[in-house]
PDB file of C-alpha atoms in Angstrom:
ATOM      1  CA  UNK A 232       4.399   8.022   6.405  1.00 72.00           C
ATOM      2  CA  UNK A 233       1.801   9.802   5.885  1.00 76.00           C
ATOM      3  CA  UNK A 234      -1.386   9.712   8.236  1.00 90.00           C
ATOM      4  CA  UNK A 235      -4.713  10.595   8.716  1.00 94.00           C
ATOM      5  CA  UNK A 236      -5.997  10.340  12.440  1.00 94.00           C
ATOM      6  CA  UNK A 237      -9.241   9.581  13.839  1.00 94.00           C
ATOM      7  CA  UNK A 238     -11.015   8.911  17.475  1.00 86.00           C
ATOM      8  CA  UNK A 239     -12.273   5.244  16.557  1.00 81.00           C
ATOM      9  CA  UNK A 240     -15.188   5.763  19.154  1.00 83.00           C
ATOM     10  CA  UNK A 241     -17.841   4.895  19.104  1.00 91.00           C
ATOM     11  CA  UNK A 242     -19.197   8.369  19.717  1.00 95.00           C
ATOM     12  CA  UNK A 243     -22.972   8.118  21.405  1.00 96.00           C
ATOM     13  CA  UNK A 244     -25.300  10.887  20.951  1.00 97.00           C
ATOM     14  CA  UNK A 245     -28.470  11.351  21.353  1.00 97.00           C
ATOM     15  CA  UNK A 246     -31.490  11.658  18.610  1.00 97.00           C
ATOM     16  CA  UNK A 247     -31.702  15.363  17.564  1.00 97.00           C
ATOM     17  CA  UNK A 248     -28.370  15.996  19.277  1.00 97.00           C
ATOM     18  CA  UNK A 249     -25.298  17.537  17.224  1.00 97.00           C
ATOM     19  CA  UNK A 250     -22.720  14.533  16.182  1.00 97.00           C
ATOM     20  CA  UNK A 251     -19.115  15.940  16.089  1.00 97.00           C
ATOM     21  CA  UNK A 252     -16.832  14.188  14.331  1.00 97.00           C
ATOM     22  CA  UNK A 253     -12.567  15.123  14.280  1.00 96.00           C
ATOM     23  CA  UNK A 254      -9.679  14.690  12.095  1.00 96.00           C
ATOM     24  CA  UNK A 255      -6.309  15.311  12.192  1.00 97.00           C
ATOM     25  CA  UNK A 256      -3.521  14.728   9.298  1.00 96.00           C
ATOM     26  CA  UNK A 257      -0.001  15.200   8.726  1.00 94.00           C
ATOM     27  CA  UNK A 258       0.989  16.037   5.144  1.00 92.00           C
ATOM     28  CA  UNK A 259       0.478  19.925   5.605  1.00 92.00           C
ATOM     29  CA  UNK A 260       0.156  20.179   1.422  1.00 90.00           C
ATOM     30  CA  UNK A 261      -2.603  18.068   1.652  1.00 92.00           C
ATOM     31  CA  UNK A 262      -4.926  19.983  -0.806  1.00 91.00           C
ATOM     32  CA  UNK A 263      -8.164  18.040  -0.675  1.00 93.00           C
ATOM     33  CA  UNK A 264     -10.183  17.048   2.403  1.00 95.00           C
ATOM     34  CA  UNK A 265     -13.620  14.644   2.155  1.00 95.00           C
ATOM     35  CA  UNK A 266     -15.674  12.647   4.282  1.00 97.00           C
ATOM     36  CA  UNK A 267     -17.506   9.161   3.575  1.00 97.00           C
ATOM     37  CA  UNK A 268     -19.699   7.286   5.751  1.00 97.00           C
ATOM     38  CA  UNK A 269     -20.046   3.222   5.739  1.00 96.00           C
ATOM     39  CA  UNK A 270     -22.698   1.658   6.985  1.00 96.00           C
ATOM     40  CA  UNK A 271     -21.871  -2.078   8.603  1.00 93.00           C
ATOM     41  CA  UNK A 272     -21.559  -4.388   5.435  1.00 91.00           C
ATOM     42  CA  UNK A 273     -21.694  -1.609   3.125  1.00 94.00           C
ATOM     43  CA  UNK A 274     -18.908   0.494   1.092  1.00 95.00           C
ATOM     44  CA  UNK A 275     -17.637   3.613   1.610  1.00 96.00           C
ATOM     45  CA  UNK A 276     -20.727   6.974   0.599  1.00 95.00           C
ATOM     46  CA  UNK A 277     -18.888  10.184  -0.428  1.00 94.00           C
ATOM     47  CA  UNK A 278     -21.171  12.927   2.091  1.00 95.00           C
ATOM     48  CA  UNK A 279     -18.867  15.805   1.874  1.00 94.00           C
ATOM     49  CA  UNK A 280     -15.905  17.075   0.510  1.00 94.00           C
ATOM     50  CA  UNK A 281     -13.794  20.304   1.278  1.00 95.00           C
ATOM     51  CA  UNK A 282     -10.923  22.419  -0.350  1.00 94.00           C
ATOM     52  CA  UNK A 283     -11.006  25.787   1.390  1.00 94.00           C
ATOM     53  CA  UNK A 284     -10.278  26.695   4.821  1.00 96.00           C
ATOM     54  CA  UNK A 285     -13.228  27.088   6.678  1.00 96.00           C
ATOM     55  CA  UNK A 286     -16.684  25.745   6.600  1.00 96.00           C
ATOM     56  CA  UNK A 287     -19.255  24.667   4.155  1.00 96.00           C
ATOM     57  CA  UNK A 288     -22.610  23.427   4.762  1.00 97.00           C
ATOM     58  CA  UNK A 289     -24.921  20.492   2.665  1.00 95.00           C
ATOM     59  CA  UNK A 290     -28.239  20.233   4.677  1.00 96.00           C
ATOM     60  CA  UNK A 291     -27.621  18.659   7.834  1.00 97.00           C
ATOM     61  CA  UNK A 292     -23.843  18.462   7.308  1.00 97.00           C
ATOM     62  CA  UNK A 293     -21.316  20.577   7.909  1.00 98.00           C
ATOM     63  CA  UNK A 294     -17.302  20.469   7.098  1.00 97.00           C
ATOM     64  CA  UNK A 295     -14.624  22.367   8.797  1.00 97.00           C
ATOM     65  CA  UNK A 296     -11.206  22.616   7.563  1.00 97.00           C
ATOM     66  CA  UNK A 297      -8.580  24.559   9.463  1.00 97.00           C
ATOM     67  CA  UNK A 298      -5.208  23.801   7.101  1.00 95.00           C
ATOM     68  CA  UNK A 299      -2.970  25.867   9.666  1.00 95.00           C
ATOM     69  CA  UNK A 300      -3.825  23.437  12.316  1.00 95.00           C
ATOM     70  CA  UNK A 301      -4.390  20.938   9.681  1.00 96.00           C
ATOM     71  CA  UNK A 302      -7.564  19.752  11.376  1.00 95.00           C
ATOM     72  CA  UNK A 303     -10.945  18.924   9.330  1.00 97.00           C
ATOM     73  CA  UNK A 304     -14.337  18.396  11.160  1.00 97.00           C
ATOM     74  CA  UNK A 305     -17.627  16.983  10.130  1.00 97.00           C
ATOM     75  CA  UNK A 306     -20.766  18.124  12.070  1.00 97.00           C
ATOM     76  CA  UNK A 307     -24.434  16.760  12.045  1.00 97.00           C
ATOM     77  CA  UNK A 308     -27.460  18.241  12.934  1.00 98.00           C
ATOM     78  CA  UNK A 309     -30.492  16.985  14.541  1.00 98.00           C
ATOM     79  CA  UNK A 310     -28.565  13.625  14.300  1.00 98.00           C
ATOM     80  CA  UNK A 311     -30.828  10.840  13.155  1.00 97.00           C
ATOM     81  CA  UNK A 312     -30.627   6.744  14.028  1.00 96.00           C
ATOM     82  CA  UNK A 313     -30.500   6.668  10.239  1.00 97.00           C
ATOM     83  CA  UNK A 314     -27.061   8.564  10.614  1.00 97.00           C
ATOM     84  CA  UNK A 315     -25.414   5.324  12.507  1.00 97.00           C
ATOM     85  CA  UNK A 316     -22.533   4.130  10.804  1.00 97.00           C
ATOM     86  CA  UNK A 317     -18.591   4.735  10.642  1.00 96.00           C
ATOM     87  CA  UNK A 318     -17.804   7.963   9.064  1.00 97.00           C
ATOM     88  CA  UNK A 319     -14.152   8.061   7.083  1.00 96.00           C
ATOM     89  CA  UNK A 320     -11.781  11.147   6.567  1.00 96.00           C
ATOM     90  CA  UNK A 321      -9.879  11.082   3.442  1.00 95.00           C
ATOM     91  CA  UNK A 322      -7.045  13.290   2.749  1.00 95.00           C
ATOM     92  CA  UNK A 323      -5.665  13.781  -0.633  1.00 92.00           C
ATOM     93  CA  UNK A 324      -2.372  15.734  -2.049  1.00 88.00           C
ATOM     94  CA  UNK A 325      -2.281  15.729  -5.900  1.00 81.00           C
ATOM     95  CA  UNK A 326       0.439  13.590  -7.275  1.00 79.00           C
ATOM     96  CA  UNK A 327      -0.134  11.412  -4.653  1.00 82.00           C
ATOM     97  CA  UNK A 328      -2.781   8.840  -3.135  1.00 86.00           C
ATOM     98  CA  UNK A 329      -5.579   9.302  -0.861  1.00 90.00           C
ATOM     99  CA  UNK A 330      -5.024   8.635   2.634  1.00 92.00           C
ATOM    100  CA  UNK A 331      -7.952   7.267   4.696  1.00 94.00           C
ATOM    101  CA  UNK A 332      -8.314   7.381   8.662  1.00 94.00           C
ATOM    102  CA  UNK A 333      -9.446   4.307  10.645  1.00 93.00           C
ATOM    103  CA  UNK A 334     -12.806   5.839  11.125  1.00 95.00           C
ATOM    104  CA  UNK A 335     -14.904   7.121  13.707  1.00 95.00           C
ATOM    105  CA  UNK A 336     -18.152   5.221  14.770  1.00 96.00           C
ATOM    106  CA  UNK A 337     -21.356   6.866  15.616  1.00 97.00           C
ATOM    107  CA  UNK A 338     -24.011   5.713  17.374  1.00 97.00           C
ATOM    108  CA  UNK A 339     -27.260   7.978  17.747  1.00 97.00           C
ATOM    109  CA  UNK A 340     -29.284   7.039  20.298  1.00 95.00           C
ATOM    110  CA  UNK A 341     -33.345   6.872  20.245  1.00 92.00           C
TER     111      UNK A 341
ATOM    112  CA  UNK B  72     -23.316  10.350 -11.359  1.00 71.00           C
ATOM    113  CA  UNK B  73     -20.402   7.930 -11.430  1.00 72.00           C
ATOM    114  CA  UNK B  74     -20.900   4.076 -11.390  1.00 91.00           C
ATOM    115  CA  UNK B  75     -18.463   1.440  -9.929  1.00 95.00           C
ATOM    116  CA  UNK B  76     -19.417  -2.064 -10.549  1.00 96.00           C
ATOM    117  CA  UNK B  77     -17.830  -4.846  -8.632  1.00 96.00           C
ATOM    118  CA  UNK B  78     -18.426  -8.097 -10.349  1.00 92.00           C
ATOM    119  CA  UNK B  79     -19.278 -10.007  -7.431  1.00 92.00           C
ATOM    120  CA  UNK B  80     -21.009  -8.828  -3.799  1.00 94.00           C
ATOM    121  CA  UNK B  81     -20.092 -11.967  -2.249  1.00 96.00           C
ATOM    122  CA  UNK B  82     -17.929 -15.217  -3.232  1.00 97.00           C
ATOM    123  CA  UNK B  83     -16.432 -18.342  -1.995  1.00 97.00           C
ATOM    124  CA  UNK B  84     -13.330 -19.846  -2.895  1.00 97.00           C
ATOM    125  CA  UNK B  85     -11.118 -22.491  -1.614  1.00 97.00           C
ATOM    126  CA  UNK B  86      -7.473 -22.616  -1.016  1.00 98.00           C
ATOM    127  CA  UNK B  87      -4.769 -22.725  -3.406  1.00 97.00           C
ATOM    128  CA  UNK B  88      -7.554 -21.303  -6.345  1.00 97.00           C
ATOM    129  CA  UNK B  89      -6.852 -18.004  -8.521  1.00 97.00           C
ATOM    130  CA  UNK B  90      -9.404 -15.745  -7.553  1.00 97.00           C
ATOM    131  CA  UNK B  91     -10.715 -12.730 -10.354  1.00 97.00           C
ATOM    132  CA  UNK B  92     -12.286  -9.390  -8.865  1.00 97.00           C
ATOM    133  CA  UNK B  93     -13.599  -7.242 -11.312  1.00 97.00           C
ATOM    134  CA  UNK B  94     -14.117  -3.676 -11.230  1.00 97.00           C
ATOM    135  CA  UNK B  95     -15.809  -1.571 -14.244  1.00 97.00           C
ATOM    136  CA  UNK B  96     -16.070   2.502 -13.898  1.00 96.00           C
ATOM    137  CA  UNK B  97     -18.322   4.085 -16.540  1.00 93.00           C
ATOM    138  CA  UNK B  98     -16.615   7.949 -15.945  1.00 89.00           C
ATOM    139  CA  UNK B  99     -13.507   7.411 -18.390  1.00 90.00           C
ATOM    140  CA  UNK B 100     -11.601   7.939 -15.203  1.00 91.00           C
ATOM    141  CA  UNK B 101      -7.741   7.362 -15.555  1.00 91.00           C
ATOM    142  CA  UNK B 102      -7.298   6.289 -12.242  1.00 93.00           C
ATOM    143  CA  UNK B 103      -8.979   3.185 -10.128  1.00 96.00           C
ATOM    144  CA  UNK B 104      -7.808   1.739  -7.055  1.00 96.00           C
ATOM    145  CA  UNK B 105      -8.225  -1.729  -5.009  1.00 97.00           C
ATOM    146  CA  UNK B 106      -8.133  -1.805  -1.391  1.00 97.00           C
ATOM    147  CA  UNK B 107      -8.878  -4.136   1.548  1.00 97.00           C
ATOM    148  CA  UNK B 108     -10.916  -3.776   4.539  1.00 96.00           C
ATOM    149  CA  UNK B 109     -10.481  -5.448   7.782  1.00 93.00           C
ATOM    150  CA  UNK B 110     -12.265  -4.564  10.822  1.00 88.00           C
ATOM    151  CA  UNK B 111      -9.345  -2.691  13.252  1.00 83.00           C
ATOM    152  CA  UNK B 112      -7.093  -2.168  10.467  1.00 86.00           C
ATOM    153  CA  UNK B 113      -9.019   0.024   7.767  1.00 88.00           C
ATOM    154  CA  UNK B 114      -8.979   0.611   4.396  1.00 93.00           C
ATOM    155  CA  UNK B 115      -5.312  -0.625   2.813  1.00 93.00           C
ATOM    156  CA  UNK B 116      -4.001   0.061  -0.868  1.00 94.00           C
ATOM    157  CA  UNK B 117      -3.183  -3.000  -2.448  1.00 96.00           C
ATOM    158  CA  UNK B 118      -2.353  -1.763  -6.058  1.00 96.00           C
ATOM    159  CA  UNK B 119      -3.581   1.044  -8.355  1.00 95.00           C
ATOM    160  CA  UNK B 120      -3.983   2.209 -11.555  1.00 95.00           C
ATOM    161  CA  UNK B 121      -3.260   5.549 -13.477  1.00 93.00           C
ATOM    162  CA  UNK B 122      -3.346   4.904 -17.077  1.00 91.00           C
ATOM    163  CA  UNK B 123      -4.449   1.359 -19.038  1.00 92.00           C
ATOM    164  CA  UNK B 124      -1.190  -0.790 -18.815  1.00 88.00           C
ATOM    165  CA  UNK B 125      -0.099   1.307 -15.785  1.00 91.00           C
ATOM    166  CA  UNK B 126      -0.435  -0.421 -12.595  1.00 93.00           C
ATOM    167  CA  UNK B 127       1.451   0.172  -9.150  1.00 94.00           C
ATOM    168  CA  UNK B 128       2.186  -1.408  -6.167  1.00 94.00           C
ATOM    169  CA  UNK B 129      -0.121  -0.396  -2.917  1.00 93.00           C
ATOM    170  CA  UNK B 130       0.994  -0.901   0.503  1.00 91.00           C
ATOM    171  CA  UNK B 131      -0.129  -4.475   0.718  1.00 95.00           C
ATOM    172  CA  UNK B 132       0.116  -6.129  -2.865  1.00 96.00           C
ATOM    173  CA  UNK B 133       1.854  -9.679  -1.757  1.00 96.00           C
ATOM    174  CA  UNK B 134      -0.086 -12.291  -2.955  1.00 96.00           C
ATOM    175  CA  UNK B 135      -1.876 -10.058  -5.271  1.00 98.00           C
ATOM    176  CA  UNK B 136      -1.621  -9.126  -9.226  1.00 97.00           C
ATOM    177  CA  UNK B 137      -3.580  -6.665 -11.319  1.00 97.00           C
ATOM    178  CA  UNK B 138      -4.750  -6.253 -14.805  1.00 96.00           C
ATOM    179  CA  UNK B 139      -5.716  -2.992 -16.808  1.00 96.00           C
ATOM    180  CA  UNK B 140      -6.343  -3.763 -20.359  1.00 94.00           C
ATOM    181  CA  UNK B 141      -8.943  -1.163 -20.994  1.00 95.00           C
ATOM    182  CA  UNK B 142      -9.477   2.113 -19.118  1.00 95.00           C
ATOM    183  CA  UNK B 143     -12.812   1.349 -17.764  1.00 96.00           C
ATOM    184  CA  UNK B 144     -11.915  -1.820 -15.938  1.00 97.00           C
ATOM    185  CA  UNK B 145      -9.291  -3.040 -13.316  1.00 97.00           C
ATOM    186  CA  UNK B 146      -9.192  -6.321 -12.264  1.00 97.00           C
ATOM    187  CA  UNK B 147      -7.634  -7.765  -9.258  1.00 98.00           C
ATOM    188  CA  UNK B 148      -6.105 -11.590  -9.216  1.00 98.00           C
ATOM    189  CA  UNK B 149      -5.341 -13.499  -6.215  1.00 97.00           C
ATOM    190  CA  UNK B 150      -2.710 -16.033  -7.866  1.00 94.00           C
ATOM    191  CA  UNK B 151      -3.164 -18.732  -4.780  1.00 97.00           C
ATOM    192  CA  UNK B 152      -5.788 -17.849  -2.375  1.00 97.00           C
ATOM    193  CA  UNK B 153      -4.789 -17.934   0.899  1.00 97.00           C
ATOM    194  CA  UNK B 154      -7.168 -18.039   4.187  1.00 97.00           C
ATOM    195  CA  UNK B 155      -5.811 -14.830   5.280  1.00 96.00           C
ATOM    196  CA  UNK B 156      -7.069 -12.844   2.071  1.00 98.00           C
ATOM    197  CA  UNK B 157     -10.189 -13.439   3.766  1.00 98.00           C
ATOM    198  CA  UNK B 158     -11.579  -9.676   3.597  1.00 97.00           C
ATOM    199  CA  UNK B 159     -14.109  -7.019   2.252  1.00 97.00           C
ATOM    200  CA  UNK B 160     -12.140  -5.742  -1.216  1.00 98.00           C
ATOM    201  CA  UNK B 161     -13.311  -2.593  -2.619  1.00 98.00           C
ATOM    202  CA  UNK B 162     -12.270  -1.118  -5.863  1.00 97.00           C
ATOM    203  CA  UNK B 163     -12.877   3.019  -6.135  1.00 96.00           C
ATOM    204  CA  UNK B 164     -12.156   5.494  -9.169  1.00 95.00           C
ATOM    205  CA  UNK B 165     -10.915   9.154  -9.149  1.00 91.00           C
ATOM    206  CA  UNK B 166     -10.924  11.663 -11.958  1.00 87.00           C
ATOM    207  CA  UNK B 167      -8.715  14.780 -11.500  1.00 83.00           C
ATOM    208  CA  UNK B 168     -10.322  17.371  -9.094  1.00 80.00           C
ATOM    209  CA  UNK B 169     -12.991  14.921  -8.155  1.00 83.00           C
ATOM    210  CA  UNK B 170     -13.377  12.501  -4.987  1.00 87.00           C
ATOM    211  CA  UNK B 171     -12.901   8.877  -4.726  1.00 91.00           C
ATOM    212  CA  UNK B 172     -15.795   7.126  -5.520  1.00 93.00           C
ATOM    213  CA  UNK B 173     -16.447   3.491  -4.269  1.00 96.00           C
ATOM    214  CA  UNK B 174     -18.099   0.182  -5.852  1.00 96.00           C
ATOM    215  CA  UNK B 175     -20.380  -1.669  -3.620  1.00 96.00           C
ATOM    216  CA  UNK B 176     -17.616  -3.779  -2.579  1.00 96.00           C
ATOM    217  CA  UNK B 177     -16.915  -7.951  -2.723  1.00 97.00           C
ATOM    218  CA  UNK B 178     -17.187  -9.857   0.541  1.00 96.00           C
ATOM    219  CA  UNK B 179     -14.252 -12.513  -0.334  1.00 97.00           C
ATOM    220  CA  UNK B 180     -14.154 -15.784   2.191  1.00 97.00           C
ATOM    221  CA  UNK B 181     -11.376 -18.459   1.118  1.00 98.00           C
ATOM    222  CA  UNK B 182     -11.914 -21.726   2.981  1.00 97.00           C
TER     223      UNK B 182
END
């Protein structure tokens, strides 16, 4: 079984602060890495997505992927209340489905 | 940018009914997928999709069909609704290379 893991928080930082968010998986050919957030109510927003091993930035986000240690990471910047929500890591091998964490939930703090 | 329509954002059904999600895509992409969300457990598969015709089982597809006549939409049945297919259902489409992209999603309460 393949699985994607997540803390489930929720993770509390404060406004301006730097939000770090962690995710480990187990299929080591997973080839794909991305990163959704959900607001409460809402479906699942595609933020970021990664292939290569280490990082690539899109404004305020950053993604880290590390496919020795088969850990991915999405960081925030100057966090914003706006940025609330549960943020998903997907993994994906080709051939094969998509496998989502549980989530992690962030709260940032006025 | 790629559109996913969910027919419905919210509906109300009773017991015992058959219940139709639908799910367009306008990105001529091969594969879409239905899942449920349930706060604690996350998102689970219940079927998917990878050509018109094609349709597979998910990890959850009891009490669940699916239909794929045309490429663009995917529809999912519940053949007796059941209380406990109470849930948020949220149909997504991939193309090759691309992410997963999500429709807005169908609150579904069965009383």
């Amino acid at each position: 079984q393949k699985e994607v893991e997540q803390n489930s928080g929720p993770l509390s930082v404060p406004e301006g602060a730097i939000a770090s968010l962690n995710c480990t998986y187990s299929d080591r050919g997973s080839q794909s890495f991305f990163w959704y957030r959900q607001y409460s109510g809402k479906s699942p927003e595609l933020i970021m997505f990664i292939y290569s091993n280490g990082d690539k930035e899109d404004g305020r986000f950053t993604a880290q992927l590390n496919k020795a240690s088969q850990y991915v990471s999405l960081l925030i910047r100057d966090s914003q209340p706006s940025d609330s929500a549960t943020y998903l890591c997907a993994v994906h091998n080709y051939g094969q489905n998509f496998v989502f964490g549980p989530g992690t939930r962030l709260s940032v703090l006025p | 940018d790629v559109k996913v329509t969910q027919s419905s954002r919210y509906l109300v059904k009773r017991t015992g009914e058959k219940v139709f999600l639908e799910c367009v895509q306008d990105m001529d992409h091969e594969n879409m997928f239905w899942y449920r969300q349930d706060p604690g457990l996350g998102l689970r598969l219940i079927y998917f999709s990878y050509d018109v015709k094609m349709k597979e089982k998910g990890d959850i597809p009891e009490g669940y069909s699916v239909s794929r006549e045309k490429k663009e939409r995917f529809s999912l049945i519940l053949e007796s609704a059941s209380t406990n297919q109470t849930s948020m259902y949220l149909c997504a489409s991939w193309g090759f290379g691309q992410p997963q992209h999500f429709g807005d999603g169908t609150r579904l309460s069965i009383l």
